[in-house]
Tab-separated table of C-alpha atoms and ligand atoms in Angstrom:
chain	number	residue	atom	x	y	z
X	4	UNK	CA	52.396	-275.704	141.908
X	5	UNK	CA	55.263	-276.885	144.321
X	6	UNK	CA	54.674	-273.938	146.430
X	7	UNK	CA	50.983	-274.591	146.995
X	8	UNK	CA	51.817	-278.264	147.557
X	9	UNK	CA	54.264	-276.925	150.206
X	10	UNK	CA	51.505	-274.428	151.564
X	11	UNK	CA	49.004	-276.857	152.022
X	12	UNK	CA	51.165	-279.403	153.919
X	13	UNK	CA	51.779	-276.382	156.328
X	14	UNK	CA	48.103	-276.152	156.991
X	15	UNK	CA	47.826	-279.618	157.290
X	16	UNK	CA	50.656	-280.059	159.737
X	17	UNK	CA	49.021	-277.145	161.718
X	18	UNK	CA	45.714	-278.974	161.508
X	19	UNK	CA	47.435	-281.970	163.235
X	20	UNK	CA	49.082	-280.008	165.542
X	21	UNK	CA	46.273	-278.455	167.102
X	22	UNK	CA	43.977	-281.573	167.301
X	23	UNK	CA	44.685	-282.531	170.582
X	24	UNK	CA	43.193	-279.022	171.791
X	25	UNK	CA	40.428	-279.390	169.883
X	26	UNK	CA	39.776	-282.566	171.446
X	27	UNK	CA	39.839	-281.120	174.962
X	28	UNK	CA	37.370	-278.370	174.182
X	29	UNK	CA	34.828	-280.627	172.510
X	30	UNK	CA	33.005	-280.753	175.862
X	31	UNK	CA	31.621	-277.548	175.599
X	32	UNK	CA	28.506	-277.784	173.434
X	33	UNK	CA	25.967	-279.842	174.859
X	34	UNK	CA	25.204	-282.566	172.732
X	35	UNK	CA	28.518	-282.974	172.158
X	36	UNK	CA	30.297	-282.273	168.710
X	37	UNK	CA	31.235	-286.001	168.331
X	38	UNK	CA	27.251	-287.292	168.990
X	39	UNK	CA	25.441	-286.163	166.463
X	40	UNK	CA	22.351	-285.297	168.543
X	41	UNK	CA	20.662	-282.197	167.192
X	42	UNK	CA	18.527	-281.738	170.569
X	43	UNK	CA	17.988	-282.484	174.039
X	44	UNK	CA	14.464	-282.822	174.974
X	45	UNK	CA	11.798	-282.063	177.609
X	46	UNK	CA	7.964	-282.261	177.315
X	47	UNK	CA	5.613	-280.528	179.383
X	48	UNK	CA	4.267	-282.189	182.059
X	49	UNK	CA	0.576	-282.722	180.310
X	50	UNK	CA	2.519	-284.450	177.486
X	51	UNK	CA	2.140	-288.228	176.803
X	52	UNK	CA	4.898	-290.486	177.503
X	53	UNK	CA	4.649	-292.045	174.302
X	54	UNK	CA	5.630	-288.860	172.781
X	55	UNK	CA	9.333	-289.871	173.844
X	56	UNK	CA	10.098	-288.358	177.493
X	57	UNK	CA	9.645	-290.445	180.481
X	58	UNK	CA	9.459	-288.122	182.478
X	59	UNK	CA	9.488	-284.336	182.018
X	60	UNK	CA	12.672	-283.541	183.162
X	61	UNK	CA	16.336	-283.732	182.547
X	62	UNK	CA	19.583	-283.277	184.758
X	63	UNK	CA	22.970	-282.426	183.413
X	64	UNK	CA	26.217	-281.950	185.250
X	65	UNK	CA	28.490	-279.424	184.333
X	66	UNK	CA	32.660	-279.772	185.548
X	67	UNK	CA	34.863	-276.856	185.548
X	68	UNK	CA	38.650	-277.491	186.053
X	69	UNK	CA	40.408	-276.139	188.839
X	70	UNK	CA	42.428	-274.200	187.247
X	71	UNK	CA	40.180	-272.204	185.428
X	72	UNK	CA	39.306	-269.200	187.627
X	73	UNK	CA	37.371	-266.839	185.659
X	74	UNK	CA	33.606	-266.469	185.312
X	75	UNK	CA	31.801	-268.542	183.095
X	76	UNK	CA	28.242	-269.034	181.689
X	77	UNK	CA	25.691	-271.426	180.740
X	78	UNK	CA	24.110	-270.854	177.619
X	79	UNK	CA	20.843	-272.168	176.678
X	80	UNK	CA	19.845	-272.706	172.741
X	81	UNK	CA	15.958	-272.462	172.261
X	82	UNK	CA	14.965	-272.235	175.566
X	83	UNK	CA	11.891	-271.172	174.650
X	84	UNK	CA	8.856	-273.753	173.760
X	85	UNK	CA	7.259	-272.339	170.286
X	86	UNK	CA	8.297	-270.724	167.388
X	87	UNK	CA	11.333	-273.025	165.463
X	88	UNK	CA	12.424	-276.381	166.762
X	89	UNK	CA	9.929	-277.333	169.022
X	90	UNK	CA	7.588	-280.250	169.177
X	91	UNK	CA	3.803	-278.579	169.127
X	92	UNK	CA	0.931	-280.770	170.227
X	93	UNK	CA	-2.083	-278.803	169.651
X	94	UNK	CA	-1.018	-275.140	170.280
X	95	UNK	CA	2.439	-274.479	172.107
X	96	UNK	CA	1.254	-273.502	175.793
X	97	UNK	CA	4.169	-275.025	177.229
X	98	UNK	CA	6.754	-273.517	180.260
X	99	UNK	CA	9.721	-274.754	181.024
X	100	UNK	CA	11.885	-273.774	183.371
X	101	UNK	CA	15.964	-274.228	184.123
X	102	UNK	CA	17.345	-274.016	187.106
X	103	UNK	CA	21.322	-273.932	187.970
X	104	UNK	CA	22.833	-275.151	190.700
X	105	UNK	CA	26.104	-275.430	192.798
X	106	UNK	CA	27.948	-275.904	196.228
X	107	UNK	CA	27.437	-278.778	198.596
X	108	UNK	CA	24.570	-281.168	197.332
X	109	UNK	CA	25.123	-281.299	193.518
X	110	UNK	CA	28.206	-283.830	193.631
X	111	UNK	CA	26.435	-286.923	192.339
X	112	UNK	CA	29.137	-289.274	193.329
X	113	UNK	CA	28.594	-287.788	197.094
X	114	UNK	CA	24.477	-287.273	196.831
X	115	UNK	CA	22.717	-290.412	194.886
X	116	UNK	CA	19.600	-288.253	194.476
X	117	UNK	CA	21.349	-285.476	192.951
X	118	UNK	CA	21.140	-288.020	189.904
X	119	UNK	CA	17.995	-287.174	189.100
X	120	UNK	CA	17.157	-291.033	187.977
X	121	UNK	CA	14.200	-291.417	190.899
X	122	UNK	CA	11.184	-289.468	190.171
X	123	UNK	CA	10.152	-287.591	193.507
X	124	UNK	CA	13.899	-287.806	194.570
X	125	UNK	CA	15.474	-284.317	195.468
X	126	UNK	CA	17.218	-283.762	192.372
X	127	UNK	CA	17.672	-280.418	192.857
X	128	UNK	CA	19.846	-280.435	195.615
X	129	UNK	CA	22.091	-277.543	195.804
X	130	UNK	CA	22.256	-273.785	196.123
X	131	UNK	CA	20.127	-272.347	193.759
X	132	UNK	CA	22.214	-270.373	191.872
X	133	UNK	CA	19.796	-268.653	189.192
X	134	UNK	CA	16.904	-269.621	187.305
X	135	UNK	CA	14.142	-268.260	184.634
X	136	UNK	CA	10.629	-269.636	182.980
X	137	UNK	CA	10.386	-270.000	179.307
X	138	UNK	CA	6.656	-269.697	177.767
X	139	UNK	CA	6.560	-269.391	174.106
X	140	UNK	CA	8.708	-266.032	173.472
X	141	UNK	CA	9.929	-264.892	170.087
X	142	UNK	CA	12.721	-263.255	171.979
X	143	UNK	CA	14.993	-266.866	172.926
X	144	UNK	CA	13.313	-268.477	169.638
X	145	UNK	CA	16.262	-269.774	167.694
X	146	UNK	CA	18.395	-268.059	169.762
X	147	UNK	CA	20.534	-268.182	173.165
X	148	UNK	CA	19.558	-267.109	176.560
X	149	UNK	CA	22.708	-267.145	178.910
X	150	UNK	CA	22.817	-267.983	182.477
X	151	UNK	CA	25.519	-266.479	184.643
X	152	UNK	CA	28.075	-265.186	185.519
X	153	UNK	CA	29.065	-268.073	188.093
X	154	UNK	CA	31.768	-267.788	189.830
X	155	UNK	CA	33.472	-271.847	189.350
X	156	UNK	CA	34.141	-271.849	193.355
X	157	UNK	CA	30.607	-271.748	193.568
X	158	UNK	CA	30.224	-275.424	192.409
X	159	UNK	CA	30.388	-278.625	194.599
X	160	UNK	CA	34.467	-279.622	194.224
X	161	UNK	CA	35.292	-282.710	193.174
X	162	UNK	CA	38.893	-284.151	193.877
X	163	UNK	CA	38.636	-287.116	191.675
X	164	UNK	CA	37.817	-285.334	188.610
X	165	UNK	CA	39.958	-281.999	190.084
X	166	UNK	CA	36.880	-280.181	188.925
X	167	UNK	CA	33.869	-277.946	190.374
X	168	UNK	CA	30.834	-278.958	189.714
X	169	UNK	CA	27.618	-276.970	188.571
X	170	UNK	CA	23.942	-278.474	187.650
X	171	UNK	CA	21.444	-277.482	185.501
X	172	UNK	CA	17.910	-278.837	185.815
X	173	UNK	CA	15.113	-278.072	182.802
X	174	UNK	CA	11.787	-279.585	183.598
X	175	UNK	CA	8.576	-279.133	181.926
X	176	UNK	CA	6.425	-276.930	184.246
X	177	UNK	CA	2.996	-277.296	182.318
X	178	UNK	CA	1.589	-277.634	178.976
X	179	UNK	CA	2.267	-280.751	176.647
X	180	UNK	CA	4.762	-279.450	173.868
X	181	UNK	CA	8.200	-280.569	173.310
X	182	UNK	CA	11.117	-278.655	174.517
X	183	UNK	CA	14.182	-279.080	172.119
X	184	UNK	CA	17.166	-276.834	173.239
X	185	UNK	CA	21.007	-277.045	173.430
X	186	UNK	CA	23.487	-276.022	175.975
X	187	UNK	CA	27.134	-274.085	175.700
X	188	UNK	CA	29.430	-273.812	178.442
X	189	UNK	CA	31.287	-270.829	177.497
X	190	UNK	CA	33.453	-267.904	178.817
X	191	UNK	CA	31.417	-265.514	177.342
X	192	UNK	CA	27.695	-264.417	177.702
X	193	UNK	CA	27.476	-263.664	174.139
X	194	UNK	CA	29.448	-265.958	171.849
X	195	UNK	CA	30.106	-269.599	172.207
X	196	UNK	CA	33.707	-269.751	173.660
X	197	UNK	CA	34.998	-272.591	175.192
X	198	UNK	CA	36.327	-273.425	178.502
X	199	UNK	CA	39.885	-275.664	178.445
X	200	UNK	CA	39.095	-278.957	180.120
X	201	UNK	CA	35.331	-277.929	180.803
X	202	UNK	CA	33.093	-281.027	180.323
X	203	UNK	CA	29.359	-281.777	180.914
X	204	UNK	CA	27.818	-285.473	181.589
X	205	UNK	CA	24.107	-286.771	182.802
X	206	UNK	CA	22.868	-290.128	184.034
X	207	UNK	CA	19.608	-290.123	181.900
X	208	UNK	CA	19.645	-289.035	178.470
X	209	UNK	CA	16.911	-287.541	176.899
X	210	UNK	CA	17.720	-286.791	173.079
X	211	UNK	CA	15.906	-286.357	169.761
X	212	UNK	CA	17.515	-288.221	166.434
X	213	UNK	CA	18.120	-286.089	163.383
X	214	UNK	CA	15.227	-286.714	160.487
X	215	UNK	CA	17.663	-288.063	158.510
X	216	UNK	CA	17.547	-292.130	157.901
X	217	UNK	CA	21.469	-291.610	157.067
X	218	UNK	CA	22.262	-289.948	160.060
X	219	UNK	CA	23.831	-292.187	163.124
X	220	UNK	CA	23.825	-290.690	166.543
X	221	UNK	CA	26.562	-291.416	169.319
X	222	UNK	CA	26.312	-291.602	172.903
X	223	UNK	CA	29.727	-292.371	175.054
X	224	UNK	CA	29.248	-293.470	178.653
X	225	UNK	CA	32.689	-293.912	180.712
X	226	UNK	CA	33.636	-297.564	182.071
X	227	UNK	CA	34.997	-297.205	185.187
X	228	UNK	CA	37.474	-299.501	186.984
X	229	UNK	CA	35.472	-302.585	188.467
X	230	UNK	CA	32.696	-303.129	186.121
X	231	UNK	CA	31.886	-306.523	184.498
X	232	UNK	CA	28.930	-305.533	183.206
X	233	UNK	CA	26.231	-303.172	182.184
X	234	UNK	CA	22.677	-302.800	182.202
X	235	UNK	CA	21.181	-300.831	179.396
X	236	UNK	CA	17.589	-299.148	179.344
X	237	UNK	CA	16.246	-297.261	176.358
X	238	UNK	CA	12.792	-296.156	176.285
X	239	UNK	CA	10.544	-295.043	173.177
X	240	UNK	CA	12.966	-295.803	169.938
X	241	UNK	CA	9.674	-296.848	168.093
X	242	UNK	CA	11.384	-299.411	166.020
X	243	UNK	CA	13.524	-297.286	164.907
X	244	UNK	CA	16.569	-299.431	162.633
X	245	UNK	CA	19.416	-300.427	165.393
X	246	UNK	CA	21.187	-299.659	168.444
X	247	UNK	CA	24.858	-301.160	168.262
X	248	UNK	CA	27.686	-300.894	171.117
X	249	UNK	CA	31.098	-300.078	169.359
X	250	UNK	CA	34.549	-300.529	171.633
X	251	UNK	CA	38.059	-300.300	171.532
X	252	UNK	CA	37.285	-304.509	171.917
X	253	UNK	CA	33.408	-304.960	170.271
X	254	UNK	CA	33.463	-304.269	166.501
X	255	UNK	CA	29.372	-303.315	167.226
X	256	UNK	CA	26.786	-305.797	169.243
X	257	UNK	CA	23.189	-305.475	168.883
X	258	UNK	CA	21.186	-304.184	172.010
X	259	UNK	CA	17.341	-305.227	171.877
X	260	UNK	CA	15.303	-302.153	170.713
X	261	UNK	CA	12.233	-300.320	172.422
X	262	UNK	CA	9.227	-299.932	170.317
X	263	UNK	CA	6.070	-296.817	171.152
X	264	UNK	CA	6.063	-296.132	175.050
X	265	UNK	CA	8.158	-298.812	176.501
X	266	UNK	CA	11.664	-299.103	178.140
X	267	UNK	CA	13.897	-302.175	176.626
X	268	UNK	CA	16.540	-303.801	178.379
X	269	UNK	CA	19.613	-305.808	178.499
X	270	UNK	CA	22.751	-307.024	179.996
X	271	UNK	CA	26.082	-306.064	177.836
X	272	UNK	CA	29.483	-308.101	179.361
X	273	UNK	CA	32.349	-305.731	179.735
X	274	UNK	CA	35.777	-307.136	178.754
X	275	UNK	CA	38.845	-306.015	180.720
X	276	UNK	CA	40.443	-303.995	177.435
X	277	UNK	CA	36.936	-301.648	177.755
X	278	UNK	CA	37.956	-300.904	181.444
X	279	UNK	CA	39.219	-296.467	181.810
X	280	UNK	CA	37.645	-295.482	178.235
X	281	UNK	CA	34.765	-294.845	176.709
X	282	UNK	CA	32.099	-297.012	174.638
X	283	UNK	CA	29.980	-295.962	171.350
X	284	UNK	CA	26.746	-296.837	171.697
X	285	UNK	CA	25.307	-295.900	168.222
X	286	UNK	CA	21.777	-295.358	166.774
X	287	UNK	CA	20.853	-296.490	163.353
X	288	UNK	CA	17.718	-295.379	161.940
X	289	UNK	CA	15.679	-297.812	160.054
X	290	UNK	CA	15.892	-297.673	156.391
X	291	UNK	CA	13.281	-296.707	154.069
X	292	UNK	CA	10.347	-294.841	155.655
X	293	UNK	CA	11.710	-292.403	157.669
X	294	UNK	CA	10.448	-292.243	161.684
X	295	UNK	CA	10.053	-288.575	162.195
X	296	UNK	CA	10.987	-286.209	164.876
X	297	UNK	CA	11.952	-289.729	167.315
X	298	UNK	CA	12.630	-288.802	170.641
X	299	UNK	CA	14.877	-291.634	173.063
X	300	UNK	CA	15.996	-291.692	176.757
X	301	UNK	CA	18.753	-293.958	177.948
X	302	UNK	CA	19.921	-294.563	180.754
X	303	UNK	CA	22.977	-297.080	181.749
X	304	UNK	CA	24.026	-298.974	185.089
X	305	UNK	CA	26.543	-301.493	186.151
X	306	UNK	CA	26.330	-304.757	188.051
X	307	UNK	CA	26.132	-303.009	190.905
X	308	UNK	CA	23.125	-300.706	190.106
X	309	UNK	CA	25.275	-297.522	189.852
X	310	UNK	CA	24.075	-295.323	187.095
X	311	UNK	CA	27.030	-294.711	184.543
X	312	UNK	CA	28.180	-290.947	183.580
X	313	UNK	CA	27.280	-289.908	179.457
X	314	UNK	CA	30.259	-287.041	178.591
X	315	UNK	CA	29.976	-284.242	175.811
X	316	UNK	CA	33.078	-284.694	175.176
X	317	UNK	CA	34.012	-289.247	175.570
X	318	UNK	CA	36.921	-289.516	178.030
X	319	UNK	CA	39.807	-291.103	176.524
X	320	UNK	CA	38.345	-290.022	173.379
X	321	UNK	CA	36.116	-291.913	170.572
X	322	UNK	CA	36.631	-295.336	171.187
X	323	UNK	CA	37.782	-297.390	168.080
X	324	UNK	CA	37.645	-301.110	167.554
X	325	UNK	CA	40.886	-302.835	167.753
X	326	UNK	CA	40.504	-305.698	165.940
X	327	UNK	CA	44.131	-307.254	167.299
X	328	UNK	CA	43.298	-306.381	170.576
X	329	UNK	CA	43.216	-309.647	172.760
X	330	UNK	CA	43.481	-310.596	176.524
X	331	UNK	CA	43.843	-313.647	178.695
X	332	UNK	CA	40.185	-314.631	179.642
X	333	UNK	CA	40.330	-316.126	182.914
X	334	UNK	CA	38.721	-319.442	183.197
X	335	UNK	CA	35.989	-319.448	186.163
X	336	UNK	CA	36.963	-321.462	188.917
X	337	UNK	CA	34.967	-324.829	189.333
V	25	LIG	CA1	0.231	-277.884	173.365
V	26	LIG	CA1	11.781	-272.448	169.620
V	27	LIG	CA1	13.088	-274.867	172.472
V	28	LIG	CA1	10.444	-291.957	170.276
């Protein structure tokens, strides 16, 4: 009995141990591990708006360290529209197609459009750097299609974040079905294996909730030095229970919800203890009668009208709320 008391503190202790690693790899699947998202999502072009996607497309930035020099691959989960996991309307006569880019053009923080936020702006800026149609095919049905090898000097270099930059663009060619797929940033073409400080982050989330009225979904935008406050958007959550921000300083304030078709938006103050780490915003789904298969977009900005980053992996890690945490408001001058 002692012994396996002894053995199991061993395995916890090594548990511990090699947390903080873990941590730094979560960025690699796309939703992130800590976000309980089961899908991104992306309609066909013919779809209705109602049906939860603004607007057909989706951007997401991909940042590879410096110091990691070896090849490296996106891989795409589902990309096909049909079969398992997809939204049909009618039949599924949907294509889809992802595009990667890299080099000069894709640094958002350098080229606004690169964003993706304006429809009609040149979001796919960049050197095309491969890219593939997905109809409805058995063969990537459930299953992972893998884009690559890039070389990570290929990207657009970043010195602030000491990482290159890659972007990968899905957008719903034609047809009206719902696109739900995953991403992996991983070393290898054929097995999920991370990349040390790899990360991934977009400006414009499209997501669909788990059909589960138990399950609560995370998203973690980064608060940057300089913001007071933020503006947040979130379009078609059909009524769908609550969306509450969590920080290191809010124990969880309610943001007006958007009901069938519509964006909803507010103001949220930022305190100077949020400032360099990471909120929660978290979705609650209604109680009792379940809303199925509910897909969201959000987007963020701050006072300024800059669109704030969404990480896999939250920077800083999961915020928690503090509840000692105070500061020194300063009194406005008169
Ligand atoms: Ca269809
Ligand atoms: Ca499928
Ligand atoms: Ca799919
Ligand atoms: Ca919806």
């Amino acid at each position: 009995m002692k012994l396996s008391i002894s053995k199991y503190k061993i395995l916890l202790l090594i548990c511990l141990l090699s947390f903080p690693v873990f941590v730094r790899l979560s960025g690699q699947p796309v939703p992130g591990k800590d976000e309980n998202i089961p899908f991104m999502v992306t309609f066909g072009k013919e779809g209705k708006t109602s049906w939860g996607d603004c607007d057909f497309y989706q951007v997401y930035f991909i940042t590879i360290l410096k110091d990691y020099t070896q090849p490296f691959y996106i891989r795409v989960f589902d990309p096909d529209c049909g079969g398992e996991n997809d939204e049909i309307q009618g039949e599924f006569n949907t294509k889809t197609k992802f595009s990667v880019f890299g080099g000069k053009g894709v640094d958002p923080e350098k080229n606004e459009e690169s964003k993706g936020l304006e429809k009609g702006s040149n979001y796919k800026s960049g050197n095309l750097l491969a890219s593939k149609i997905f109809g409805t095919e058995a063969k990537y049905d459930n299953k992972y299609y893998s884009f690559g090898p890039f070389n990570p000097s290929e990207g657009d270099f970043n010195t602030k974040w000491n990482s290159y930059l890659f972007k990968i663009v899905c957008e719903g060619i034609s047809g009206d079905d719902g696109n739900l797929y995953r991403y992996f940033i991983s070393s290898n073409p054929d097995n999920n294996v991370p990349i040390e400080g790899a990360n991934a982050f977009t400006y414009a989330y499209h997501f669909r909730m788990w059909n589960d009225f138990r399950s609560v979904a995370h998203i973690y935008p980064y608060i940057d030095t300089g913001i007071v406050y933020i503006r947040q958007r979130n379009f078609d959550w059909d009524n769908d229970g609550n969306i509450l921000v969590v920080s290191r300083y809010k124990q969880g304030i309610q943001v007006p919800i958007s009901n069938e078709d519509v964006w909803q938006m507010s103001n949220i103050p930022i305190e100077p203890p949020e400032v360099n780490s990471s909120l929660d915003f978290q979705f609650h789904k209604r109680q009792g009668e379940l809303v199925k298969n509910n897909n969201v977009v959000i987007t963020l900005e701050n006072q300024r009208g800059d669109a704030l980053k969404f990480f896999s992996s939250p920077i800083g890690g999961v915020p928690v709320y503090q509840p000692s945490l105070k500061y020194e408001k300063v009194k406005p001058k008169k």
